[in-house]
Coordinates of C-alpha atoms in Angstrom, one line a residue:
Chain A
M863 CA 0.1 0.0 0.0
I864 CA 1.0 3.7 -0.4
W865 CA 1.1 5.2 3.0
N866 CA 1.0 8.7 2.3
E867 CA -0.3 9.3 -1.4
K868 CA -0.4 13.0 -1.1
F869 CA 3.5 13.3 -0.8
E870 CA 4.5 9.9 -2.3
C871 CA 2.6 10.4 -5.6
M872 CA 2.7 14.4 -5.8
P873 CA 3.2 15.5 -9.5
A874 CA 6.7 16.7 -10.2
G875 CA 5.9 20.3 -10.6
E876 CA 4.0 20.5 -7.3
L877 CA 6.7 18.4 -5.5
K878 CA 9.4 20.8 -6.6
Q879 CA 7.3 23.9 -5.3
L880 CA 6.8 22.2 -2.1
Q881 CA 10.6 21.5 -1.8
G882 CA 11.5 25.0 -2.5
E883 CA 9.0 26.4 0.0
R884 CA 10.6 24.1 2.7
L885 CA 14.0 25.0 1.8
K886 CA 13.2 28.7 1.9
K887 CA 11.8 28.1 5.4
L888 CA 14.7 26.1 6.6
L889 CA 17.5 28.5 5.7
P890 CA 16.5 31.3 8.0
Y891 CA 15.6 28.6 10.7
I892 CA 19.3 27.2 10.8
Y893 CA 20.9 30.8 10.2
N894 CA 19.3 32.1 13.4
N895 CA 19.5 29.1 15.5
C896 CA 22.9 27.6 14.9
K897 CA 26.2 29.3 15.0
A898 CA 28.1 26.7 13.1
Y899 CA 25.6 27.0 10.2
K900 CA 25.5 30.8 10.3
D901 CA 29.4 30.8 10.2
K902 CA 29.3 28.3 7.4
L903 CA 26.8 30.5 5.4
D904 CA 28.7 33.7 6.1
K905 CA 31.8 32.1 4.9
A906 CA 30.3 31.2 1.9
G907 CA 28.7 34.7 1.3
I908 CA 25.1 33.4 1.5
K909 CA 22.2 35.2 3.1
P910 CA 19.1 33.1 3.8
D911 CA 17.0 35.1 1.5
A912 CA 19.3 34.3 -1.4
I913 CA 17.4 30.8 -1.5
R914 CA 14.1 31.3 -3.5
S915 CA 13.6 27.8 -5.2
I916 CA 14.9 24.2 -4.6
D917 CA 17.2 25.0 -7.6
D918 CA 19.0 27.4 -5.5
I919 CA 20.3 24.6 -3.1
K920 CA 23.3 24.5 -5.3
K921 CA 24.6 27.6 -3.9
L922 CA 24.8 26.1 -0.4
P923 CA 27.9 24.6 1.1
F924 CA 28.1 21.0 1.7
T925 CA 27.9 19.6 5.3
T926 CA 30.2 16.7 6.1
K927 CA 31.2 14.2 8.9
V928 CA 33.9 16.8 9.6
D929 CA 31.6 19.3 10.6
M930 CA 29.9 16.8 12.9
R931 CA 33.1 16.0 14.5
D932 CA 34.2 19.7 14.9
N933 CA 30.9 20.6 16.4
Y934 CA 30.7 17.5 18.6
P935 CA 28.4 17.3 20.7
Y936 CA 25.8 20.0 20.4
G937 CA 27.2 22.5 17.8
L938 CA 24.9 21.6 14.9
F939 CA 22.0 21.4 17.0
C940 CA 19.3 24.1 15.8
T941 CA 17.3 23.9 18.9
D942 CA 17.7 23.9 22.7
Q943 CA 18.6 20.6 24.3
K944 CA 15.1 20.8 26.3
N945 CA 13.4 20.2 23.0
V946 CA 15.3 17.2 22.3
V947 CA 13.6 13.9 23.3
E948 CA 15.7 11.2 22.0
I949 CA 19.5 10.9 21.0
H950 CA 21.2 8.1 19.2
V951 CA 25.0 7.7 18.4
S952 CA 26.8 5.9 15.6
S953 CA 30.4 5.7 14.6
G954 CA 32.5 8.6 14.3
T955 CA 35.8 8.8 12.2
T956 CA 38.0 9.1 15.3
G957 CA 37.5 9.1 19.0
N958 CA 34.0 10.5 19.5
P959 CA 31.0 9.1 18.0
T960 CA 28.6 10.9 15.7
L961 CA 25.6 12.2 17.9
V962 CA 22.1 12.8 16.4
G963 CA 19.2 14.1 18.2
Y964 CA 15.4 14.2 17.6
T965 CA 12.7 16.5 18.7
R966 CA 9.2 15.3 19.3
D967 CA 8.6 16.5 15.4
D968 CA 11.5 14.8 14.3
I969 CA 10.3 11.5 15.8
K970 CA 6.9 11.9 14.2
L971 CA 8.8 12.5 11.0
W972 CA 10.7 9.4 11.5
S973 CA 7.6 7.4 12.3
E974 CA 6.1 8.9 9.1
V975 CA 8.8 7.7 6.7
M976 CA 9.4 4.5 8.4
A977 CA 5.6 3.8 7.9
R978 CA 5.9 4.8 4.3
S979 CA 8.9 2.4 4.0
I980 CA 7.2 -0.6 5.6
A981 CA 4.1 0.1 3.6
C982 CA 6.1 0.6 0.4
A983 CA 7.7 -2.9 0.8
G984 CA 4.1 -4.3 0.9
A985 CA 3.0 -4.5 4.3
E986 CA -0.7 -4.1 5.5
P987 CA -1.8 -2.7 8.8
S988 CA -2.2 -5.5 11.3
D989 CA 0.5 -7.5 9.8
T990 CA 3.1 -9.0 12.3
I991 CA 6.5 -7.7 12.1
Q992 CA 9.6 -9.3 13.7
I993 CA 12.1 -6.6 14.4
A994 CA 15.6 -8.1 14.4
Y995 CA 17.6 -4.9 14.0
G996 CA 19.4 -3.9 17.2
Y997 CA 17.5 -1.8 19.7
G998 CA 19.4 0.8 21.6
L999 CA 21.6 3.5 20.3
F1000 CA 21.8 2.2 16.8
T1001 CA 18.9 3.6 14.9
G1002 CA 17.7 0.3 13.2
G1003 CA 15.7 -1.2 15.8
L1004 CA 13.7 1.9 17.0
G1005 CA 13.3 3.4 13.6
F1006 CA 11.5 0.3 12.5
H1007 CA 9.6 0.1 15.9
Y1008 CA 8.3 3.8 15.3
G1009 CA 7.3 3.0 11.7
A1010 CA 5.5 -0.2 12.6
L1011 CA 3.7 1.7 15.5
E1012 CA 2.6 4.4 13.3
M1013 CA 1.3 1.8 10.7
G1014 CA -0.5 0.0 13.3
L1015 CA 1.4 -3.5 12.8
R1016 CA 1.7 -6.2 15.5
I1017 CA 5.3 -5.8 16.6
I1018 CA 7.7 -8.3 18.0
P1019 CA 10.6 -6.1 19.4
V1020 CA 13.2 -8.9 19.6
S1021 CA 16.1 -6.8 18.6
A1022 CA 19.2 -8.4 17.0
G1023 CA 21.0 -11.6 18.2
Q1024 CA 19.9 -14.6 20.2
T1025 CA 19.2 -16.6 17.2
S1026 CA 17.5 -19.8 18.7
R1027 CA 15.1 -17.4 20.5
Q1028 CA 14.3 -15.4 17.2
L1029 CA 13.5 -18.9 15.6
K1030 CA 11.3 -19.9 18.3
I1031 CA 9.4 -16.7 18.3
M1032 CA 8.8 -16.8 14.5
Q1033 CA 7.6 -20.3 14.8
D1034 CA 5.1 -19.3 17.6
F1035 CA 3.9 -16.0 16.5
A1036 CA 4.1 -16.4 12.7
P1037 CA 5.2 -13.1 11.7
K1038 CA 4.6 -12.0 8.3
I1039 CA 7.5 -9.2 7.9
L1040 CA 11.0 -9.5 8.9
G1041 CA 13.4 -6.6 9.5
C1042 CA 17.1 -7.4 10.0
T1043 CA 20.5 -7.0 8.1
P1044 CA 20.6 -9.2 5.1
S1045 CA 23.6 -11.2 6.5
Y1046 CA 21.7 -12.0 9.8
A1047 CA 18.6 -13.3 7.7
L1048 CA 20.9 -15.8 6.0
Y1049 CA 22.7 -16.6 9.2
M1050 CA 19.4 -17.3 10.8
A1051 CA 18.2 -19.5 8.1
E1052 CA 21.4 -21.5 8.5
E1053 CA 20.8 -21.9 12.2
A1054 CA 17.2 -22.8 11.5
R1055 CA 18.3 -25.6 9.4
E1056 CA 20.8 -26.8 11.9
M1057 CA 17.9 -27.0 14.4
G1058 CA 15.7 -29.0 12.0
I1059 CA 13.5 -26.1 11.2
D1060 CA 12.6 -25.3 7.5
P1061 CA 12.8 -21.6 7.2
K1062 CA 10.4 -21.7 4.0
K1063 CA 7.5 -23.0 6.4
G1064 CA 6.5 -19.9 7.8
N1065 CA 3.9 -17.3 7.3
W1066 CA 6.4 -14.9 5.7
K1067 CA 5.5 -12.4 3.1
I1068 CA 8.1 -9.7 3.1
G1069 CA 11.7 -8.8 4.3
I1070 CA 13.0 -5.3 4.8
F1071 CA 16.7 -5.7 4.8
G1072 CA 19.4 -2.8 5.1
A1073 CA 22.1 -1.4 7.3
E1074 CA 24.6 -2.9 5.0
P1075 CA 25.4 -3.4 1.4
W1076 CA 24.1 -6.6 -0.2
S1077 CA 23.9 -7.7 -3.7
E1078 CA 21.2 -9.2 -6.1
Q1079 CA 22.6 -12.7 -5.4
M1080 CA 22.0 -12.4 -1.9
R1081 CA 18.4 -11.1 -2.6
T1082 CA 17.8 -14.2 -4.5
E1083 CA 19.2 -16.4 -1.9
I1084 CA 17.2 -14.8 0.7
E1085 CA 14.0 -15.0 -1.1
Q1086 CA 14.4 -18.7 -1.8
T1087 CA 15.6 -19.6 1.6
W1088 CA 12.6 -17.7 3.6
N1089 CA 10.0 -17.8 0.8
M1090 CA 9.6 -14.2 1.0
L1091 CA 10.0 -11.0 -0.9
A1092 CA 13.2 -9.4 -0.1
T1093 CA 13.4 -5.7 -0.2
D1094 CA 16.1 -3.0 0.5
V1095 CA 15.9 -0.1 2.9
Y1096 CA 18.2 2.8 3.2
G1097 CA 19.2 5.2 5.8
L1098 CA 21.7 6.8 7.8
S1099 CA 21.4 8.3 11.2
E1100 CA 22.6 11.7 10.3
I1101 CA 19.6 12.1 8.1
I1102 CA 17.0 10.3 10.3
G1103 CA 18.0 6.5 10.6
P1104 CA 16.3 3.9 8.6
G1105 CA 13.4 5.3 6.3
V1106 CA 15.3 7.6 4.0
A1107 CA 14.5 5.4 1.0
Q1108 CA 12.8 2.0 0.4
E1109 CA 12.1 -0.4 -2.5
C1110 CA 8.5 -1.2 -3.6
P1111 CA 7.7 -4.7 -4.7
N1112 CA 9.0 -3.9 -8.2
K1113 CA 12.5 -3.8 -6.7
I1114 CA 13.7 -1.2 -9.3
G1115 CA 15.3 1.3 -7.0
L1116 CA 14.8 2.7 -3.5
H1117 CA 12.1 5.5 -3.4
I1118 CA 13.6 8.4 -1.6
Y1119 CA 11.0 10.6 0.2
S1120 CA 12.3 13.6 -1.5
D1121 CA 9.5 15.9 0.0
V1122 CA 11.5 15.7 3.0
F1123 CA 15.0 14.4 2.2
Y1124 CA 16.1 16.1 -0.8
P1125 CA 18.5 14.0 -2.8
E1126 CA 21.3 15.3 -5.2
I1127 CA 23.7 13.0 -6.9
I1128 CA 27.2 14.7 -7.5
N1129 CA 30.7 13.9 -8.8
P1130 CA 32.5 13.6 -5.4
N1131 CA 35.6 15.2 -6.8
T1132 CA 34.1 18.3 -8.3
G1133 CA 30.6 18.7 -6.3
E1134 CA 29.0 19.2 -9.7
P1135 CA 25.8 17.3 -10.1
V1136 CA 26.0 14.2 -12.5
K1137 CA 23.5 13.3 -15.3
E1138 CA 20.2 11.4 -14.3
G1139 CA 21.3 7.6 -14.2
E1140 CA 24.9 8.2 -13.8
D1141 CA 26.8 7.0 -10.5
G1142 CA 27.6 9.7 -8.2
E1143 CA 27.7 10.5 -4.5
L1144 CA 24.3 11.0 -2.8
V1145 CA 23.8 14.3 -1.1
I1146 CA 20.8 14.8 1.0
T1147 CA 19.3 18.0 2.6
T1148 CA 16.4 17.3 5.2
L1149 CA 14.0 19.9 4.5
T1150 CA 11.7 19.8 7.6
K1151 CA 14.0 18.2 10.4
Q1152 CA 14.2 20.4 13.6
A1153 CA 16.9 19.2 15.9
I1154 CA 20.0 18.8 13.5
P1155 CA 19.0 19.7 9.9
F1156 CA 21.5 18.8 7.3
I1157 CA 22.3 21.2 4.5
R1158 CA 23.7 19.0 1.4
Y1159 CA 24.9 16.2 3.6
R1160 CA 27.7 14.3 2.0
T1161 CA 26.5 10.6 2.5
R1162 CA 29.6 9.2 0.7
D1163 CA 27.4 6.5 -0.6
I1164 CA 27.6 6.1 -4.5
V1165 CA 24.2 5.6 -6.2
S1166 CA 22.5 6.7 -9.4
I1167 CA 19.0 8.4 -9.5
N1168 CA 15.9 7.8 -11.7
H1169 CA 13.1 10.4 -11.4
E1170 CA 10.6 8.5 -13.8
K1171 CA 7.3 7.7 -12.3
C1172 CA 7.4 4.2 -10.7
K1173 CA 5.0 1.3 -11.9
C1174 CA 3.8 1.5 -8.3
G1175 CA 2.3 5.0 -8.7
R1176 CA 4.9 6.8 -6.7
T1177 CA 6.6 9.8 -8.1
S1178 CA 9.2 9.9 -5.5
P1179 CA 12.7 9.4 -7.3
R1180 CA 14.5 6.0 -7.0
I1181 CA 18.2 5.7 -6.0
S1182 CA 20.0 2.6 -7.1
K1183 CA 21.3 0.0 -4.4
I1184 CA 24.5 1.4 -2.9
R1185 CA 27.3 0.7 -5.4
G1186 CA 30.2 1.9 -3.2
R1187 CA 31.7 4.5 -1.0
T1188 CA 33.8 7.6 -1.6
D1189 CA 35.6 7.1 1.7
D1190 CA 37.1 4.0 3.4
M1191 CA 34.1 3.3 5.5
I1192 CA 33.2 -0.3 5.8
I1193 CA 29.9 -1.8 7.2
V1194 CA 30.3 -4.7 9.4
R1195 CA 27.3 -6.5 10.8
G1196 CA 25.3 -3.0 10.2
I1197 CA 27.9 -1.2 12.1
N1198 CA 29.7 1.6 10.3
V1199 CA 33.6 1.1 10.7
F1200 CA 36.2 3.8 9.8
P1201 CA 39.7 2.6 9.6
S1202 CA 40.6 6.0 11.4
Q1203 CA 38.9 4.7 14.5
I1204 CA 41.4 1.7 14.8
E1205 CA 44.1 4.1 14.2
H1206 CA 43.0 6.3 16.9
V1207 CA 42.9 3.3 19.4
L1208 CA 46.5 2.3 18.4
L1209 CA 47.9 5.7 18.8
G1210 CA 46.5 5.9 22.2
I1211 CA 48.2 2.6 23.4
E1212 CA 51.8 3.2 24.3
G1213 CA 54.4 1.6 22.2
T1214 CA 52.0 0.8 19.4
E1215 CA 52.3 2.3 16.0
P1216 CA 49.5 2.8 13.6
Y1217 CA 50.7 -0.1 11.2
Y1218 CA 47.5 -2.2 10.9
Q1219 CA 45.3 -3.7 8.5
I1220 CA 41.5 -4.5 8.8
V1221 CA 40.4 -7.9 7.2
V1222 CA 36.8 -8.4 6.9
D1223 CA 35.5 -11.8 5.8
R1224 CA 32.2 -13.9 5.9
Q1225 CA 31.9 -17.4 5.6
K1226 CA 29.0 -18.6 3.6
H1227 CA 25.9 -18.0 5.9
Q1228 CA 27.8 -16.8 8.6
L1229 CA 28.0 -13.4 10.1
D1230 CA 31.0 -11.1 9.2
E1231 CA 34.3 -11.4 10.9
V1232 CA 36.9 -8.7 11.6
E1233 CA 40.5 -9.3 12.0
V1234 CA 42.8 -6.5 13.0
L1235 CA 46.5 -7.2 12.0
V1236 CA 49.0 -4.9 14.1
E1237 CA 52.6 -4.8 13.4
V1238 CA 54.9 -5.5 16.3
N1239 CA 57.6 -3.0 16.9
S1240 CA 60.6 -3.2 19.3
K1241 CA 58.8 -0.9 21.7
M1242 CA 55.9 -3.2 22.3
F1243 CA 57.5 -6.6 21.7
S1244 CA 58.7 -8.3 24.8
D1245 CA 60.4 -11.6 25.3
E1246 CA 57.5 -12.9 27.5
V1247 CA 54.5 -14.3 25.8
K1248 CA 52.1 -13.1 28.7
Q1249 CA 53.3 -9.4 28.1
L1250 CA 52.4 -9.9 24.4
E1251 CA 49.1 -11.7 25.1
H1252 CA 48.3 -8.9 27.6
L1253 CA 49.0 -6.1 24.9
R1254 CA 46.9 -8.1 22.3
A1255 CA 44.0 -8.3 24.7
K1256 CA 44.3 -4.5 25.7
I1257 CA 44.2 -3.6 21.9
K1258 CA 41.3 -5.9 21.3
K1259 CA 39.3 -4.4 24.3
E1260 CA 39.9 -0.9 23.2
I1261 CA 39.1 -1.7 19.6
E1262 CA 36.0 -3.2 20.5
S1263 CA 34.8 -0.7 22.9
V1264 CA 35.0 2.0 20.2
L1265 CA 33.4 0.0 17.4
S1266 CA 31.0 -1.9 19.3
I1267 CA 31.5 -5.2 17.6
G1268 CA 33.8 -8.2 18.4
V1269 CA 37.2 -8.3 16.5
K1270 CA 40.1 -10.5 16.5
V1271 CA 43.4 -9.1 16.9
T1272 CA 46.5 -10.6 15.6
L1273 CA 50.2 -9.4 16.0
V1274 CA 52.2 -9.7 12.9
E1275 CA 55.9 -9.0 12.0
P1276 CA 56.9 -5.6 10.9
K1277 CA 56.6 -4.5 7.3
T1278 CA 54.4 -7.6 6.5
I1279 CA 51.3 -5.4 5.9
E1280 CA 50.9 -4.7 2.3
R1281 CA 52.0 -1.2 1.3
S1282 CA 50.9 0.3 -2.0
M1283 CA 52.7 3.5 -3.0
G1284 CA 54.2 3.7 0.5
K1285 CA 50.8 4.0 2.0
A1286 CA 49.5 1.0 3.9
K1287 CA 46.4 -0.6 2.6
R1288 CA 44.1 -0.5 5.6
V1289 CA 41.1 -2.7 4.6
I1290 CA 40.9 -6.0 2.7
D1291 CA 37.2 -7.1 2.1
K1292 CA 37.0 -10.6 1.5
R1293 CA 33.3 -10.8 1.8
Q1294 CA 31.2 -12.2 -1.1
M1295 CA 28.0 -10.1 -0.9
Chain B
M80 CA 76.9 -11.6 35.7
K81 CA 74.3 -11.3 33.2
I82 CA 74.3 -12.4 29.5
K83 CA 72.4 -11.0 26.5
Q84 CA 69.4 -13.1 25.2
I85 CA 67.9 -12.1 21.8
S86 CA 64.1 -12.6 21.6
I87 CA 62.6 -12.3 18.3
F88 CA 58.9 -12.1 17.4
L89 CA 57.9 -14.8 14.8
Q90 CA 54.3 -15.1 13.1
N91 CA 53.3 -18.6 13.0
K92 CA 54.3 -18.9 9.4
K93 CA 56.0 -21.8 7.6
G94 CA 59.9 -21.0 7.2
R95 CA 60.2 -18.1 9.8
L96 CA 62.4 -19.9 12.0
Y97 CA 64.6 -20.8 9.1
D98 CA 64.6 -17.4 8.0
V99 CA 66.1 -16.3 11.3
C100 CA 68.6 -19.1 11.3
A101 CA 69.6 -18.2 7.7
V102 CA 70.3 -14.6 8.7
L103 CA 72.5 -15.8 11.7
G104 CA 74.4 -18.2 9.7
K105 CA 75.2 -15.8 6.8
N106 CA 76.5 -13.5 9.4
N107 CA 78.6 -16.2 11.0
I108 CA 76.6 -16.0 14.3
N109 CA 76.6 -19.2 16.4
I110 CA 73.6 -20.1 18.5
R111 CA 74.6 -21.3 22.0
A112 CA 71.1 -21.9 23.4
L113 CA 67.6 -21.7 22.0
N114 CA 64.0 -21.8 23.0
V115 CA 60.6 -21.1 21.4
A116 CA 57.3 -20.1 23.2
E117 CA 54.4 -20.3 21.1
T118 CA 50.8 -19.2 21.0
E119 CA 48.1 -19.8 18.5
A120 CA 49.0 -16.9 16.4
F121 CA 52.7 -16.1 17.1
G122 CA 55.8 -17.4 18.7
V123 CA 58.8 -15.8 20.5
L124 CA 62.2 -17.2 19.7
R125 CA 64.7 -16.7 22.5
I126 CA 68.5 -17.3 21.5
V127 CA 71.8 -16.9 23.2
V128 CA 74.6 -16.4 20.5
N129 CA 78.2 -15.7 20.5
K130 CA 77.9 -12.2 19.1
P131 CA 74.5 -10.6 20.2
D132 CA 75.1 -7.1 19.2
E133 CA 75.9 -8.1 15.7
A134 CA 72.9 -10.6 15.8
V135 CA 70.3 -7.8 16.7
K136 CA 71.6 -5.6 13.9
A137 CA 71.5 -8.3 11.3
L138 CA 68.0 -9.3 12.3
G139 CA 66.8 -5.7 12.3
E140 CA 68.2 -5.1 8.9
A141 CA 66.1 -8.3 7.8
N142 CA 62.9 -6.8 9.3
F143 CA 62.7 -8.8 12.3
V144 CA 62.0 -7.4 15.6
A145 CA 64.7 -8.4 17.8
N146 CA 65.2 -7.2 21.4
I147 CA 67.9 -7.8 23.9
T148 CA 66.9 -9.0 27.4
D149 CA 69.2 -9.7 30.3
V150 CA 69.3 -13.3 31.4
V151 CA 71.5 -15.4 33.7
A152 CA 73.3 -18.5 32.7
V153 CA 73.5 -21.0 35.5
E154 CA 75.7 -23.8 35.9
V155 CA 73.4 -26.7 37.2
P156 CA 74.8 -29.8 38.7
D157 CA 74.3 -32.5 36.3
R158 CA 72.9 -35.1 38.5
P159 CA 69.4 -36.0 39.8
G160 CA 68.0 -33.3 42.0
G161 CA 70.5 -30.8 40.7
L162 CA 68.0 -28.4 39.3
A163 CA 65.6 -28.9 42.2
E164 CA 68.3 -27.7 44.5
I165 CA 68.8 -24.2 42.6
L166 CA 65.0 -23.9 42.1
K167 CA 64.5 -24.4 45.9
V168 CA 67.2 -21.6 46.7
L169 CA 65.3 -19.3 44.4
A170 CA 61.8 -20.1 45.8
D171 CA 63.1 -19.8 49.3
E172 CA 64.3 -16.3 48.4
D173 CA 61.2 -15.4 46.7
V174 CA 62.8 -15.0 43.3
N175 CA 60.6 -15.8 40.3
V176 CA 61.5 -17.5 37.3
E177 CA 59.7 -16.2 34.2
Y178 CA 61.2 -19.2 32.1
M179 CA 64.3 -21.2 31.6
Y180 CA 65.8 -23.3 29.1
G181 CA 69.1 -25.4 28.4
F182 CA 72.2 -24.6 26.4
V183 CA 73.4 -26.9 23.7
E184 CA 76.9 -27.3 25.0
K185 CA 78.4 -27.3 28.4
A186 CA 81.0 -25.2 29.8
T187 CA 82.4 -27.5 32.5
D188 CA 80.8 -31.0 33.5
E189 CA 77.7 -29.0 34.9
A190 CA 74.7 -28.4 32.7
L191 CA 74.2 -24.8 31.6
M192 CA 70.8 -23.2 31.8
V193 CA 69.4 -19.8 30.8
F194 CA 67.2 -18.3 33.6
R195 CA 64.9 -15.4 32.9
F196 CA 64.0 -13.5 36.3
D197 CA 62.0 -10.5 36.4
N198 CA 65.0 -9.0 38.6
P199 CA 68.1 -10.5 37.3
D200 CA 70.5 -8.5 39.4
K201 CA 68.9 -9.6 42.8
A202 CA 68.8 -13.2 41.3
T203 CA 72.5 -13.2 40.6
E204 CA 73.2 -11.9 44.0
I205 CA 71.2 -14.7 45.6
L206 CA 72.8 -17.5 43.2
K207 CA 76.3 -16.2 44.4
K208 CA 75.7 -16.1 48.0
H209 CA 74.5 -19.8 47.8
N210 CA 77.7 -20.5 45.8
I211 CA 75.8 -21.5 42.6
K212 CA 78.0 -21.0 39.5
I213 CA 77.0 -18.5 37.1
A214 CA 78.7 -18.3 33.4
S215 CA 79.9 -15.1 32.2
E216 CA 79.5 -13.3 28.8
K217 CA 83.1 -14.2 28.0
E218 CA 82.6 -17.9 29.0
I219 CA 79.5 -18.1 26.8
K220 CA 81.3 -16.6 23.9
E221 CA 84.1 -19.2 24.2
L222 CA 81.8 -22.3 24.3

């Protein structure tokens, strides 16, 4: 079903006008309420009244993860903390996490776009949804929760993990909709088979999978394994969390809710727009968000866009599946990982040097595994094995506390980490997506 | 009378022990005592050689992490209970042995063993007090 026909099927001209009006309102709001944004606009020589239509958006400066880091924690907020009702954090590039906040209206917006997404995937009110995204500081679980609540679904808020319990619950309560990371869906199916449960024999209709990149091959495998329609959901906590874009059952791109999240696709090197259908970096402006509005936020995700009306009736443009990143971020079990976070940890441990490599692997139907190779130097080396083991455990503990995922740490001999052009290659991704 | 031990970090990879020995051989360095401590992922090779400073230099040039640690070479009576007597002295005096291993050759009729103590100076003093013989750097070199 189409949750909000008015906005999702709005004729192009009308939509453009609405976007323009919203942007016109947004500019004075951020200019008057946030010093960081005011400084940015002043530096770019732009007065809020210079923005008259959505096409003027190109005059505005980009916002990046660096702005978030420089203004941590509250510098990008455009409202007083007393109006903030919820905060979430995700990975920052170095020491501090990325903080996002929501006003009551922002939560309403999140509920609305997630309801649109769940409906877009094909759900009907009163369906049962098993939400196996993590609840907590990660936006996945609660984002789905708010959307499902808004839609009037029966929610099983099981969160991620505890696979045998997940399987018991799905057998007992026969949900129609599953929300989790795609790799976890395959992992659960494998566990089910080992327990003698046939994943096909359920009441399944739709899966809504996201928080990590996945391929058409994985889609086919999930659909066959679970006997369900597997759809892709896109989001990032900076913009709202999940619910920025979602595939309809036609599976020909993810509908991005451009009445509230205005998309541009740019050449990451020049900042200029690319042609329709060409790959480029997705840049999003949140047109109505209050706590932390984002002006031309560089997502670093590479996609293409298609503005043609979809067979489903929606006019909201469709972005492709994520085709890559313009930075070195990797996504592991739904968690964003920046190599710089690991570098930061190593620099903080006495004796260690930032010579490291991250190896990500995924055995068939298993969860992602991360191994961090750290080169041993003479300062950290000891003739006593227990000292080395102690150091290894310390590095492991600190990395895990920063990344919030388990990692294996392996000490390796110096100069064994591949260096290309004198620069160490930081990430080896062996996963078959 | 401490002697120099070289410890080398080794990844658990085929041929690494050979690589170390090849570097030493090429530089005409003789191994007097050797021990490997291993874990699942890596090993620590400990050796006593005739030319420790040259060995560290050569290994460093070959990209090995090689550190020098002070150890004590103790002459252990080569008869049943010989090692136990020495360990009793150390235990009674509250000296902790981190690890120990034997030499390939003997200086005298007594067995020669490498002891790694957390405090080698204190250990040396105690051993001397109990008339336990300790080999000098010079003696090791001349083995």
